[in-house]
Amino acid sequence: MARSDADESRTISGEDAAADAAPDVSTLTLRDKRKLGERRGKGDGSLMLTKNDVYAVSQLPSLPERIRDQPADRLAGFMLHDSPYALALTATHALVWSYKVTLTIPETFTFTLPSSVKTGDPLPLGSLVPSPSASADPGLLVVMPLTGQITYWESITTAGALDTIRQRHHGISGFVGRIFSGETIVQLEIAEPAGFILSLSSGRVAHLSVKDGQGKPSISVQFMKSSAKSSGGLFGGLSNIFGGGVWRRDVAAVRAQRSPKARKTRVAVLTVKGGLQIWDVQRGGNHDLRIEVDAGEQMLEGIRSVFPEADEDRRTDFTVFDFQFATENTQSENADESSSADDDRGFNLLVLGALTGPQSSTYFIFELTVNHSSVVINHVHRLTWYTEVFRPHTSRSPRLMLPQPGWTAFVVFERAIVIVSLLQKPIDGPSKQLMTEESFTVEGFEDVIELRQDLGTEIVGCGIEDGFDYDGPQRDEGHSQRRKTRHPACILLVKQAGVLRIKLQSPKENINSITSSRISAKSKIEQAIYYGTQSSNVIDFAIRPNMVFSEDEVETAVKDISNDVLASNSATIVTSSPSVEHQLKERANSLKALAVYVKRMFRPLSRATKWKLLEGAEKMAAARSVWRLYDARVLEKGPKDDEPFLKMIIDMLGPKLKHKREPEKGELDSVRHYLVHDIAKIEAILPWTYHSLQELYKEGKKSHEKVAHFLVQGTDIALAILETAFEFRQEHASHYGLEGEDLSGGILNGNYAGIPPLWTSIAYTTWTYEELTRVTRELVADSWPNPSLGGPSPEDIGKLRDAFPRLIDGGCKAYIENHRWCIASDDERVRNRGRDAWNKYLEFRHQNLAKIAELGLVEEGIDLAERYQDMPTLVELVVDGTDALEARAKDSNLPDDQAASVRANYRAFKARFEEYFNLHGDRWADALFKYLIAEGQLGRLLSYSAEWQGYLTRFLRCNPAYGKIGWINEVLGEKDLASASQALLDQGRVKEKDLWSKKVEISLGRLASLASQGSESNTDAEKEPKQALQVKSQLELIAIQEKLYHHIGRELYAAIDEHAEIDLAMQEFGKKVTKEKPALGNVFEEAMTAVVARESLGAARLIHVLTLMDHHYDLEHPSAVAGQEFNMALEALKAGEIESQQSRAMLERIIWRRCMIRDDWTVINDTQLKDDRAVEQSTGDTALFATLKAVFKTGPKAASSQPRPLGPLDVLGAGTTAKELEDSFPEDVRGAIAMDMKKEDEQLQHYINKGRLNDWFAGVRDAAKRSVLDDIEAEAAVAEMKIEQRVRLWKQRKSQGEESDVEWMDSDDDADVEMG
C-alpha cells in the first residue's frame, strides 16, 4: 500500500484475484480502526453558504485532494445512508472518505478500478456496502456499466491496511451475466438485507448479492422475472422485452424498502410512463412480484386538478423520474394509515414526474397509495418555482430525496435543488377515491437553491441524513445513552464545490415557516446579501423569472432588512466581534449588497424606498467614522484623562434613543453596544454633542480649558457624522438606484417631492451645527492668536480654529437641504418652516463668514463663499485681502524675503479679483459695486478699467436706487447724455426724498435732455414733449411745497431742533384737525413732518396738508399761501401724477368740500339787519369765494385742464368708504379715515341744511366771476393810461427833435398790455 502524506490516501488495485489468496500481514503496521466520522474539531469546520428559517446550506471542508486538484474530471458520487462515508467514482478510481471530518484534506481510500472508462462511456456505478456491525467500516461495491464486471471489497479499512501489490488479489470479482449488445447497467440500488438491485437500460432488473448463505463474500446475480404464466403484463416477460429485436428502455427508477418481515425487502420498479411493479426479494435472491399496476393515468388526472392548462392528449409529454417509499410522517391524511403496516393493504409512494413542453417543464410530486388493483392519488404537489425544461439526452434525471421524518422532500437536478414541504392540511374530498379540485390544493413551503453555472458546478451525487429528536434515554447494546437532536439533511457531491449539506430546521421549531405556501421576498433577499457576497459561494442567488413577488412585499422586505442590519437584528450578524470596525464594515457591505441585489433582481423600487436605503448606508458610514475617532481617542487616552466624550454622550442618551444594556448579561461597553444596536438613531448623537457640554458645565466642569477640550471632541463627532454622510451620498447614490439624482456636495439640488425627511437636515441637526459653530467661534475669537493664561490650550484652540470652516460648511448644507425639502411639501405649514430655514441659513452664513477673516482663515472663507455663492462675503474677503496685501507690499520696512512673498500673494489676489468677473459675471460685479458704494469708495467705483465698464453700467441701470451715481457714469463712462438725463429724471421724480435735491436733479435732467437733442446718443426724441410736461409738473409741485414751507417756517424760528419744529408746526397749523378728526390728524402730522424736514411730498399728501391746516394770516407779514390754500391744492392736483382717475376725482371733491366747510355758513346765512355791503364783505372773506375767484382768474389760460368748480351737492360722500380709499391709504387706517371723512360730510350737510350753502354757492360763484371781470377791467384801464402817458412822452421828445435809444415801452408795460 502506498500512502500519500498530502491526502492520507491509500491506493488499492481492484483486479481479479483468487478468493483464497490470504495475504501475510504479520510484518505490516495496522492503523487504528476507529471510525473516520468520529474525528471532530472545534465545530464542524463548514462554511455556511446560505441560511433561512427553513434550511441552511453549508460547504463541508472535507474533500479528497485528487478531486480538489482535478475539479474538471468526470465524477459520480454516492453517500451511504446514515453513515459518515462518501464515495466518488472517476473514470479510473473510486475514492472513499468521511465527509463529516473537519480536515480539509481527509484520510482518503483510493481504489484503482479493474478497468478504465473511455471518454464518452458511462462512469462506473458504485455503492458503499453497510456492515452488519455498527462499529465496523463499510465495504465497497463497483459495477462497470458496459461490461457488467463487479468488484467488491468487504472492508475499506481492512483493504486499506494492505500494500498495493497484495491488494491486487484482495477484492472479489464477478459479472452480471449476459449483457446484450447496446445494453448497459444504469442503476445500482441498495436493497438491504437482500443485497442490491441492478437496473439495465433495456428495462431488465437483476438482484445482486455479495454474500453467500453463510455470510461470506460472494457475488451472485439473478435477473428478476415474474412467475406468472401470462405475458401480457405491463413489463411482460423476457420474450416481450427482446422479442422482435426491440428493447424497452422505460424504467425510471428502482427503489427498495426493508419489509417488516425478516430477511425480506420490498423492491419497486417504476417506468417513465407510470407503470409500477412491487416485488418481495429475499437474501438468497428469491423474488416474488406482488403488485403490477399502471399509475400513469391517475397521475395525469391529478395533474389536471392542479394544472388545468394540461391538455388531455399530452400523455406522451408526461415523464416519471424518480420515487421513494413514503414514511408515516409523509403520508397525506387522505392516505390509508394502515397501508404501510400491512403489505396486503398497499404501499404509500412519493413519485416525481413532469409535463414537458417546448420551453419548460412542470414538475409534480404525487402522494399515492398502491394496492393490488388500484392506485389512489392522495395529494399532488406542483413545483411552482422551478420550470427548467428536461431534455432526456442531455440532462441528468432529477432525483427525489426524502430524509426522515419525511416532512420535507428534496428534488435534486443537475444544478438546482427544490425543497418542498409535504406537510398538508386535511383534504376536503368526500372520498379518497374521488379526485375533486379541492383534493389537490397546493400548500406547503417551496424554495429553489440553484448553483452557479459560471463555476462549472454540477451535482454528481446525493444522499440523505435522517433526522431524529429523542428526549429520553435510549437502550443500545445494553447501554443507556441520551441522543442529541439531529435535523434531516440532503448531502450533495458537487463538482467544483465538494460536499454540500442542506440541513432542515425542525418543524417543531418552525412549523409556520415549513407550512407556509411560499418563500418570502425577505428570505430570498436576506440570503443573497448575507451570503451572496462571498466570491467562492457556489450558490446562485438570482431570483428565478417565475418567482414573482409584489412590489409592496419587496419594498417592505427591503426596508425591514435595512433596519435589521442597522440594529443587528439578523441572526447572521455577529454582535460580539473583537473588531467593531470589521463588524461595521460587514454590515455596510450587507447594505450595499442589498441595494445592488434588489436593483439587479427586481423592478425599480420607489424613489422614497431608495432614499431610505441610502439613508441606512449613510448612517452606517457615519458610525464607522465615529468609531474610528473613538478608537483613536481611547488609544491616546492617558491614565488621568477624562473618559472619551463619545462615551459620555451615549451614557447621557435617554431610553428612547438607545437600546437598554443588560450588564448582568455581560453588556458592559456602552459605546460598542450603541454602535451594534442603535445606528438607526445615530442622528440623536448630534444634539447631544452640545447638550452634553451643558450638562458637564452644570456638573462643575466650567473651566474654558475643559469646555474647549470636550468641544474639540464634540465637533469632531458632529463633523464625522455629517461630513461622512454627505460624502457617502455623493459618491454612492448610484449604488442605491439614485444615479439620476442631481447632487452637489451630497445635497440634492431639486425634486424633493415624495422623498422622506432627510436625517442630515432635520431641525436637531441644523440647531446643533448652529450652536457648535457659535460656541467655537466665540471661544476661538477670545483665545486666538494669543491664548489667555488659564484658558484653553493652544492645541485645542488650533483644532477648533481648523474645525470652524468645516462647521460652517456642515451647517450651510443642513440648512439648505432642510429648506429645499420643506419648500417641496404640499403642507403650507411645512413650507413656512422651509422659508424660516432659508432665513436662518442666510443669517447663519452671514454671522460666521463675516467673522472668519478675523480668525485668520481668509482662504477658507473665500472657499466657502464661492461654494455657497455668497458674493457679498466673497467681495469683502477678496477686496479686504487685496487691500491688506497691497498695503503690506508697499511697506518698505519688510525684509526682502517677506516682501517678495507678500508681493506674490498680492499679485495672486489681484489676479483672482479680475478672474471673478469671468467666473461669476454680473453676480460678482453687482456685489463688488454694492460693497464699494456702501464703503463710500465711489471714486474707486468709477475709476475701474474700461473692460469692467459694461458691468458697472449694467449694474447702475438695473439698480435705480443708485441713480445719483448712475448719471455720472453715463456722462463720464458711457458719454451718453440722454441716458444721463433719464437717470437724473428718474432719480428726481421717483426716488429722491430731499426737496432741494429733487429740484436740482430734475433741473439737471432737463438740461441734459436739452443738451442731448440732436446728438447721436439721443434716440428718444419723440419723448421730449411728454418729458417736458412731466418736468414742468414736478417743478410746479416743488414750487408749491417751497411756498408752503416758507409759510410754515416763519412760525418755527423758536424751535431748537427738528422735533421741536414739528411740535410748533402742529400747534400752529394742526390743532383743529388733530382735535376733531384724529385719523386725518395722523395723516396731517405725517405729511407736516415731511414738509418741515424738506422731504418731497407727492400731490395727495401735499393736498391734505394744504386743505387740513389751520388758517393762519398775518397782516404785518402777508403770505402767498394764506387764503390760497385750496387754490394751491387744486394746482397740486393738476400738477400731480395721479394715475387713478377715481383717486383724482375723489381728491378734487375733497378739496372743494374742505373749502366749503372752512367757514361757518350758518353765521353767513344770518343776514338780519345787514346791508348788502356787509353781506358781500362776509361772503367775499370766505375760502370758497377766494378759491372760486382764483379758478376763474386762471381759467382762460388752461380751460381744458383746470378743475371745474364743484357745488356742495357734487362733493357729498367723497372718500367716506374704505373701498374709495384703497389706492390712497393702508388697509389698517382706511376705516378710521373714512369715519373722519364722514364727519366732514356731516358738517357740509349741516351747512346745506341750516346755512343754505347750496343756494349761497351760486351767488358766491357769480360774485367771484364779477370780481374777476372787475379786476380785469381795472387792470386794463391802468394799462391804457400808462400807454397814453408813454405815447405823450414819446411825441413830446419827437417834437423837440430828441433821439433816444431807450425803448418807449418797458417790460412792465408790455406785461400789462399783454394782461389787458
mmCIF file of N, CA, C and O in Angstrom, residues 502-562:
data_model
loop_
_atom_site.group_PDB
_atom_site.id
_atom_site.type_symbol
_atom_site.label_atom_id
_atom_site.label_comp_id
_atom_site.label_asym_id
_atom_site.label_seq_id
_atom_site.Cartn_x
_atom_site.Cartn_y
_atom_site.Cartn_z
ATOM 1 N N ILE A 502 -27.519 20.357 2.978
ATOM 2 C CA ILE A 502 -28.717 21.186 3.118
ATOM 3 C C ILE A 502 -29.486 20.650 4.312
ATOM 4 O O ILE A 502 -30.133 19.605 4.228
ATOM 5 N N LYS A 503 -29.388 21.365 5.405
ATOM 6 C CA LYS A 503 -29.977 20.894 6.660
ATOM 7 C C LYS A 503 -31.299 21.612 6.905
ATOM 8 O O LYS A 503 -31.391 22.842 6.790
ATOM 9 N N LEU A 504 -32.321 20.834 7.241
ATOM 10 C CA LEU A 504 -33.636 21.400 7.509
ATOM 11 C C LEU A 504 -33.775 21.755 8.975
ATOM 12 O O LEU A 504 -33.206 21.102 9.848
ATOM 13 N N GLN A 505 -34.536 22.811 9.204
ATOM 14 C CA GLN A 505 -34.892 23.138 10.579
ATOM 15 C C GLN A 505 -36.016 22.189 11.017
ATOM 16 O O GLN A 505 -36.774 21.683 10.200
ATOM 17 N N SER A 506 -36.119 21.985 12.295
ATOM 18 C CA SER A 506 -37.147 21.078 12.799
ATOM 19 C C SER A 506 -38.516 21.704 12.661
ATOM 20 O O SER A 506 -38.714 22.850 13.049
ATOM 21 N N PRO A 507 -39.469 20.989 12.122
ATOM 22 C CA PRO A 507 -40.835 21.531 12.035
ATOM 23 C C PRO A 507 -41.390 21.889 13.400
ATOM 24 O O PRO A 507 -42.229 22.761 13.528
ATOM 25 N N LYS A 508 -40.940 21.194 14.437
ATOM 26 C CA LYS A 508 -41.415 21.547 15.767
ATOM 27 C C LYS A 508 -41.011 22.980 16.124
ATOM 28 O O LYS A 508 -41.723 23.692 16.812
ATOM 29 N N GLU A 509 -39.843 23.388 15.642
ATOM 30 C CA GLU A 509 -39.338 24.726 15.928
ATOM 31 C C GLU A 509 -39.900 25.768 14.963
ATOM 32 O O GLU A 509 -40.015 26.932 15.293
ATOM 33 N N ASN A 510 -40.231 25.349 13.773
ATOM 34 C CA ASN A 510 -40.594 26.314 12.733
ATOM 35 C C ASN A 510 -41.751 25.811 11.885
ATOM 36 O O ASN A 510 -41.684 25.829 10.675
ATOM 37 N N ILE A 511 -42.794 25.354 12.505
ATOM 38 C CA ILE A 511 -43.893 24.752 11.775
ATOM 39 C C ILE A 511 -44.551 25.766 10.837
ATOM 40 O O ILE A 511 -44.965 25.428 9.728
ATOM 41 N N ASN A 512 -44.602 27.030 11.248
ATOM 42 C CA ASN A 512 -45.235 28.044 10.398
ATOM 43 C C ASN A 512 -44.458 28.276 9.114
ATOM 44 O O ASN A 512 -45.030 28.462 8.048
ATOM 45 N N SER A 513 -43.127 28.289 9.215
ATOM 46 C CA SER A 513 -42.317 28.511 8.020
ATOM 47 C C SER A 513 -42.445 27.354 7.054
ATOM 48 O O SER A 513 -42.526 27.537 5.841
ATOM 49 N N ILE A 514 -42.461 26.133 7.575
ATOM 50 C CA ILE A 514 -42.463 24.968 6.691
ATOM 51 C C ILE A 514 -43.820 24.777 6.035
ATOM 52 O O ILE A 514 -43.924 24.294 4.913
ATOM 53 N N THR A 515 -44.881 25.166 6.727
ATOM 54 C CA THR A 515 -46.211 25.008 6.128
ATOM 55 C C THR A 515 -46.628 26.232 5.326
ATOM 56 O O THR A 515 -47.681 26.242 4.729
ATOM 57 N N SER A 516 -45.800 27.258 5.321
ATOM 58 C CA SER A 516 -46.118 28.430 4.508
ATOM 59 C C SER A 516 -46.120 28.043 3.043
ATOM 60 O O SER A 516 -45.313 27.245 2.594
ATOM 61 N N SER A 517 -47.024 28.659 2.284
ATOM 62 C CA SER A 517 -47.185 28.237 0.897
ATOM 63 C C SER A 517 -46.091 28.764 -0.017
ATOM 64 O O SER A 517 -45.978 28.317 -1.139
ATOM 65 N N ARG A 518 -45.283 29.699 0.449
ATOM 66 C CA ARG A 518 -44.282 30.265 -0.439
ATOM 67 C C ARG A 518 -43.136 30.855 0.367
ATOM 68 O O ARG A 518 -43.291 31.242 1.514
ATOM 69 N N ILE A 519 -42.010 30.946 -0.298
ATOM 70 C CA ILE A 519 -40.868 31.618 0.300
ATOM 71 C C ILE A 519 -41.113 33.114 0.224
ATOM 72 O O ILE A 519 -41.702 33.615 -0.731
ATOM 73 N N SER A 520 -40.700 33.852 1.219
ATOM 74 C CA SER A 520 -40.923 35.296 1.221
ATOM 75 C C SER A 520 -39.808 36.015 0.487
ATOM 76 O O SER A 520 -38.682 35.530 0.379
ATOM 77 N N ALA A 521 -40.140 37.203 -0.002
ATOM 78 C CA ALA A 521 -39.124 38.025 -0.653
ATOM 79 C C ALA A 521 -38.022 38.386 0.329
ATOM 80 O O ALA A 521 -36.829 38.418 -0.026
ATOM 81 N N LYS A 522 -38.388 38.630 1.566
ATOM 82 C CA LYS A 522 -37.376 38.989 2.570
ATOM 83 C C LYS A 522 -36.371 37.869 2.748
ATOM 84 O O LYS A 522 -35.162 38.109 2.839
ATOM 85 N N SER A 523 -36.854 36.628 2.797
ATOM 86 C CA SER A 523 -35.947 35.489 2.978
ATOM 87 C C SER A 523 -34.972 35.383 1.815
ATOM 88 O O SER A 523 -33.764 35.194 2.007
ATOM 89 N N LYS A 524 -35.462 35.514 0.592
ATOM 90 C CA LYS A 524 -34.582 35.404 -0.576
ATOM 91 C C LYS A 524 -33.538 36.522 -0.592
ATOM 92 O O LYS A 524 -32.358 36.288 -0.882
ATOM 93 N N ILE A 525 -33.979 37.718 -0.271
ATOM 94 C CA ILE A 525 -33.051 38.846 -0.299
ATOM 95 C C ILE A 525 -32.016 38.712 0.811
ATOM 96 O O ILE A 525 -30.825 38.969 0.606
ATOM 97 N N GLU A 526 -32.463 38.311 1.994
ATOM 98 C CA GLU A 526 -31.522 38.139 3.106
ATOM 99 C C GLU A 526 -30.432 37.134 2.766
ATOM 100 O O GLU A 526 -29.247 37.359 3.044
ATOM 101 N N GLN A 527 -30.827 36.025 2.182
ATOM 102 C CA GLN A 527 -29.826 35.030 1.822
ATOM 103 C C GLN A 527 -28.798 35.616 0.851
ATOM 104 O O GLN A 527 -27.591 35.382 0.987
ATOM 105 N N ALA A 528 -29.276 36.390 -0.104
ATOM 106 C CA ALA A 528 -28.372 36.938 -1.117
ATOM 107 C C ALA A 528 -27.387 37.931 -0.513
ATOM 108 O O ALA A 528 -26.197 37.919 -0.830
ATOM 109 N N ILE A 529 -27.861 38.795 0.370
ATOM 110 C CA ILE A 529 -26.970 39.856 0.850
ATOM 111 C C ILE A 529 -26.039 39.372 1.954
ATOM 112 O O ILE A 529 -24.933 39.883 2.095
ATOM 113 N N TYR A 530 -26.495 38.399 2.741
ATOM 114 C CA TYR A 530 -25.642 37.930 3.829
ATOM 115 C C TYR A 530 -24.634 36.887 3.366
ATOM 116 O O TYR A 530 -23.563 36.752 3.966
ATOM 117 N N TYR A 531 -24.985 36.133 2.321
ATOM 118 C CA TYR A 531 -24.104 35.047 1.897
ATOM 119 C C TYR A 531 -23.620 35.193 0.463
ATOM 120 O O TYR A 531 -22.586 34.632 0.099
ATOM 121 N N GLY A 532 -24.378 35.936 -0.350
ATOM 122 C CA GLY A 532 -24.022 36.023 -1.763
ATOM 123 C C GLY A 532 -22.802 36.863 -2.045
ATOM 124 O O GLY A 532 -22.309 36.877 -3.175
ATOM 125 N N THR A 533 -22.324 37.597 -1.048
ATOM 126 C CA THR A 533 -21.144 38.433 -1.276
ATOM 127 C C THR A 533 -19.855 37.630 -1.245
ATOM 128 O O THR A 533 -18.795 38.152 -1.593
ATOM 129 N N GLN A 534 -19.918 36.368 -0.805
ATOM 130 C CA GLN A 534 -18.716 35.529 -0.798
ATOM 131 C C GLN A 534 -18.396 35.120 -2.242
ATOM 132 O O GLN A 534 -19.199 34.487 -2.909
ATOM 133 N N SER A 535 -17.224 35.499 -2.698
ATOM 134 C CA SER A 535 -16.873 35.226 -4.097
ATOM 135 C C SER A 535 -16.809 33.734 -4.380
ATOM 136 O O SER A 535 -17.024 33.296 -5.512
ATOM 137 N N SER A 536 -16.503 32.937 -3.354
ATOM 138 C CA SER A 536 -16.373 31.496 -3.566
ATOM 139 C C SER A 536 -17.687 30.754 -3.373
ATOM 140 O O SER A 536 -17.728 29.525 -3.520
ATOM 141 N N ASN A 537 -18.755 31.469 -3.038
ATOM 142 C CA ASN A 537 -20.040 30.820 -2.803
ATOM 143 C C ASN A 537 -20.570 30.246 -4.120
ATOM 144 O O ASN A 537 -20.679 30.961 -5.121
ATOM 145 N N VAL A 538 -20.886 28.966 -4.103
ATOM 146 C CA VAL A 538 -21.315 28.289 -5.337
ATOM 147 C C VAL A 538 -22.802 28.444 -5.592
ATOM 148 O O VAL A 538 -23.301 28.003 -6.632
ATOM 149 N N ILE A 539 -23.528 29.053 -4.659
ATOM 150 C CA ILE A 539 -24.976 29.198 -4.828
ATOM 151 C C ILE A 539 -25.269 30.432 -5.668
ATOM 152 O O ILE A 539 -24.678 31.501 -5.483
ATOM 153 N N ASP A 540 -26.193 30.279 -6.573
ATOM 154 C CA ASP A 540 -26.662 31.392 -7.398
ATOM 155 C C ASP A 540 -27.903 31.969 -6.722
ATOM 156 O O ASP A 540 -28.931 31.305 -6.615
ATOM 157 N N PHE A 541 -27.804 33.232 -6.273
ATOM 158 C CA PHE A 541 -28.896 33.836 -5.522
ATOM 159 C C PHE A 541 -29.847 34.640 -6.407
ATOM 160 O O PHE A 541 -30.690 35.382 -5.891
ATOM 161 N N ALA A 542 -29.706 34.499 -7.699
ATOM 162 C CA ALA A 542 -30.600 35.237 -8.597
ATOM 163 C C ALA A 542 -32.041 34.750 -8.428
ATOM 164 O O ALA A 542 -32.290 33.564 -8.171
ATOM 165 N N ILE A 543 -32.970 35.677 -8.552
ATOM 166 C CA ILE A 543 -34.392 35.345 -8.466
ATOM 167 C C ILE A 543 -34.835 34.749 -9.792
ATOM 168 O O ILE A 543 -34.598 35.330 -10.858
ATOM 169 N N ARG A 544 -35.455 33.603 -9.727
ATOM 170 C CA ARG A 544 -35.918 32.953 -10.949
ATOM 171 C C ARG A 544 -37.030 33.776 -11.596
ATOM 172 O O ARG A 544 -37.810 34.448 -10.907
ATOM 173 N N PRO A 545 -37.122 33.744 -12.933
ATOM 174 C CA PRO A 545 -38.119 34.578 -13.625
ATOM 175 C C PRO A 545 -39.545 34.322 -13.173
ATOM 176 O O PRO A 545 -40.353 35.245 -13.143
ATOM 177 N N ASN A 546 -39.857 33.070 -12.824
ATOM 178 C CA ASN A 546 -41.232 32.775 -12.419
ATOM 179 C C ASN A 546 -41.462 32.951 -10.926
ATOM 180 O O ASN A 546 -42.547 32.693 -10.429
ATOM 181 N N MET A 547 -40.430 33.375 -10.196
ATOM 182 C CA MET A 547 -40.578 33.624 -8.769
ATOM 183 C C MET A 547 -40.929 35.102 -8.601
ATOM 184 O O MET A 547 -40.063 35.960 -8.479
ATOM 185 N N VAL A 548 -42.209 35.407 -8.632
ATOM 186 C CA VAL A 548 -42.685 36.788 -8.682
ATOM 187 C C VAL A 548 -43.162 37.219 -7.297
ATOM 188 O O VAL A 548 -43.914 36.507 -6.639
ATOM 189 N N PHE A 549 -42.696 38.394 -6.880
ATOM 190 C CA PHE A 549 -43.130 38.993 -5.627
ATOM 191 C C PHE A 549 -43.746 40.355 -5.934
ATOM 192 O O PHE A 549 -43.314 41.059 -6.847
ATOM 193 N N SER A 550 -44.740 40.721 -5.161
ATOM 194 C CA SER A 550 -45.389 42.012 -5.374
ATOM 195 C C SER A 550 -44.426 43.145 -5.017
ATOM 196 O O SER A 550 -43.504 42.969 -4.211
ATOM 197 N N GLU A 551 -44.664 44.302 -5.608
ATOM 198 C CA GLU A 551 -43.801 45.454 -5.336
ATOM 199 C C GLU A 551 -43.879 45.854 -3.867
ATOM 200 O O GLU A 551 -42.862 46.210 -3.251
ATOM 201 N N ASP A 552 -45.076 45.779 -3.287
ATOM 202 C CA ASP A 552 -45.219 46.135 -1.873
ATOM 203 C C ASP A 552 -44.415 45.195 -0.991
ATOM 204 O O ASP A 552 -43.768 45.625 -0.028
ATOM 205 N N GLU A 553 -44.464 43.888 -1.307
ATOM 206 C CA GLU A 553 -43.718 42.933 -0.488
ATOM 207 C C GLU A 553 -42.221 43.184 -0.588
ATOM 208 O O GLU A 553 -41.500 43.145 0.408
ATOM 209 N N VAL A 554 -41.749 43.451 -1.802
ATOM 210 C CA VAL A 554 -40.318 43.697 -1.977
ATOM 211 C C VAL A 554 -39.890 44.951 -1.229
ATOM 212 O O VAL A 554 -38.881 44.958 -0.518
ATOM 213 N N GLU A 555 -40.671 46.018 -1.360
ATOM 214 C CA GLU A 555 -40.288 47.264 -0.704
ATOM 215 C C GLU A 555 -40.318 47.114 0.812
ATOM 216 O O GLU A 555 -39.428 47.604 1.516
ATOM 217 N N THR A 556 -41.342 46.441 1.319
ATOM 218 C CA THR A 556 -41.405 46.210 2.765
ATOM 219 C C THR A 556 -40.224 45.367 3.224
ATOM 220 O O THR A 556 -39.603 45.650 4.260
ATOM 221 N N ALA A 557 -39.909 44.329 2.455
ATOM 222 C CA ALA A 557 -38.784 43.467 2.806
ATOM 223 C C ALA A 557 -37.472 44.245 2.811
ATOM 224 O O ALA A 557 -36.645 44.103 3.719
ATOM 225 N N VAL A 558 -37.287 45.075 1.813
ATOM 226 C CA VAL A 558 -36.037 45.844 1.709
ATOM 227 C C VAL A 558 -35.882 46.765 2.907
ATOM 228 O O VAL A 558 -34.800 46.841 3.518
ATOM 229 N N LYS A 559 -36.946 47.468 3.277
ATOM 230 C CA LYS A 559 -36.854 48.384 4.417
ATOM 231 C C LYS A 559 -36.647 47.626 5.718
ATOM 232 O O LYS A 559 -35.874 48.054 6.584
ATOM 233 N N ASP A 560 -37.319 46.490 5.858
ATOM 234 C CA ASP A 560 -37.138 45.684 7.080
ATOM 235 C C ASP A 560 -35.711 45.168 7.193
ATOM 236 O O ASP A 560 -35.115 45.185 8.279
ATOM 237 N N ILE A 561 -35.163 44.703 6.086
ATOM 238 C CA ILE A 561 -33.798 44.180 6.124
ATOM 239 C C ILE A 561 -32.812 45.295 6.447
ATOM 240 O O ILE A 561 -31.872 45.108 7.237
ATOM 241 N N SER A 562 -33.009 46.453 5.853
ATOM 242 C CA SER A 562 -32.131 47.581 6.142
ATOM 243 C C SER A 562 -32.165 47.921 7.627
ATOM 244 O O SER A 562 -31.119 48.131 8.261
#
